[in-house]
Amino acid sequence: MPDAPSAIPARDAKRLFTGLASAPAVVLAVSGGPDSVALMWLAARWRRALSRGPRLIAVTIDHGLRPEAAREARDVKRLAQSLDLQHHTLRWTGPKPKTGVPAAAREARYRLLTQAARKHGATHILTAHTRDDQAETLLMRMLRGSGIAGLAAMARETERDGVRLARPLLGVSKAQLIATLQRARIGFADDPTNRDPAFTRPRLRALMPALAEEGGDARNLARLAARLARANAAVEVLVDGAERYLALKDGDGAGFDASLFAAMPEEIRLRLLKRAIDRTGHEGPAELGKVETLLEALDLTLADRRPKPNRLKQTLAGAVISVARGRIRVEPAPPRRARSS
């Protein structure tokens, strides 16, 4: 059954910001849409109820992709000022990519928000991702064949360049946020790109009513993501233990003992290998699918019982992974040579 669009009462709003009262300053990412405007209004109301609390700085990112964005930023500024909040508009300047625009815009947005947080001494950046966004993220990652970590979708809090990125509205529906703004008589912008079928997320959003009829509404999908996050956290604890165990049994400090590694469950081996590559390589995080292919090759090599010891040597994500004399080694790969023009 869909959520009844009721406004968020003050007592519930207070719980949304638990743990932030002692922060020196907090950046609010406010685009002008209903979710982020509701975040700003709820945060301002929460802060007013405190005798002491963090400075709230509303930041709007103008990506320069729509002509309406500048006007929307001005509207956010007026609302922020009416709530006694600082407001700053930051612009994504420079050439824009012809493909992969959403991903590039997201990266630029977080980079600018992090810069703003550092400038104002903020320890946290709050974004307005909702339960609906969480459900869509789960579907997107499911369709891409993500592992457990990816299907856990968005975490309530992560760290980015020394700043905490928090999503206090992750358990709240968009309908409830809109009802909250309507009750407070606060307007908001309507971004047409949120319905543009040229992008993946709007296409999935259009499927949500049909999925909801089959029980796959945002509430259930978000619950699934939370359960997968819980399972992923448990597996990570097991990987931590396996890593410590291998380190204790490691005689020369050079890689893994191959026989001990081979005896571990596949998911543990996969994560151990990815951790080692990500820690050692210099080309960014290794893709899960490529690590899975590498693990298959490792397992075939380790399963070969012929008298002559088998060897394996592959490069992935700036790391060299090799098997020799019963050991698995992960070492930095030599830098790639620049191509001559």
PDB file of C-alpha atoms in Angstrom, residues 5 22 32 35 54 102 212 215 226 230 251 291 301 316:
ATOM      1  CA  PRO A   5       1.278  11.702   2.131  1.00  0.00           C
ATOM      2  CA  SER A  22      27.712  18.767  18.286  1.00  0.00           C
ATOM      3  CA  GLY A  32      15.736  23.570  -5.304  1.00  0.00           C
ATOM      4  CA  ASP A  35      13.557  16.711  -1.533  1.00  0.00           C
ATOM      5  CA  PRO A  54      25.931  23.706  14.189  1.00  0.00           C
ATOM      6  CA  PRO A 102      24.800  12.266 -14.910  1.00  0.00           C
ATOM      7  CA  ALA A 212       4.595  -1.647  -6.681  1.00  0.00           C
ATOM      8  CA  GLY A 215       4.925  -5.868  -4.142  1.00  0.00           C
ATOM      9  CA  ALA A 226      19.073  -2.454   4.155  1.00  0.00           C
ATOM     10  CA  ARG A 230      23.584  -5.802   6.916  1.00  0.00           C
ATOM     11  CA  GLY A 251      56.204 -16.246   7.204  1.00  0.00           C
ATOM     12  CA  VAL A 291      38.506  -9.592 -10.123  1.00  0.00           C
ATOM     13  CA  THR A 301      46.305 -22.522 -11.101  1.00  0.00           C
ATOM     14  CA  LEU A 316      44.882  -5.570 -13.027  1.00  0.00           C
TER      15      LEU A 316
END
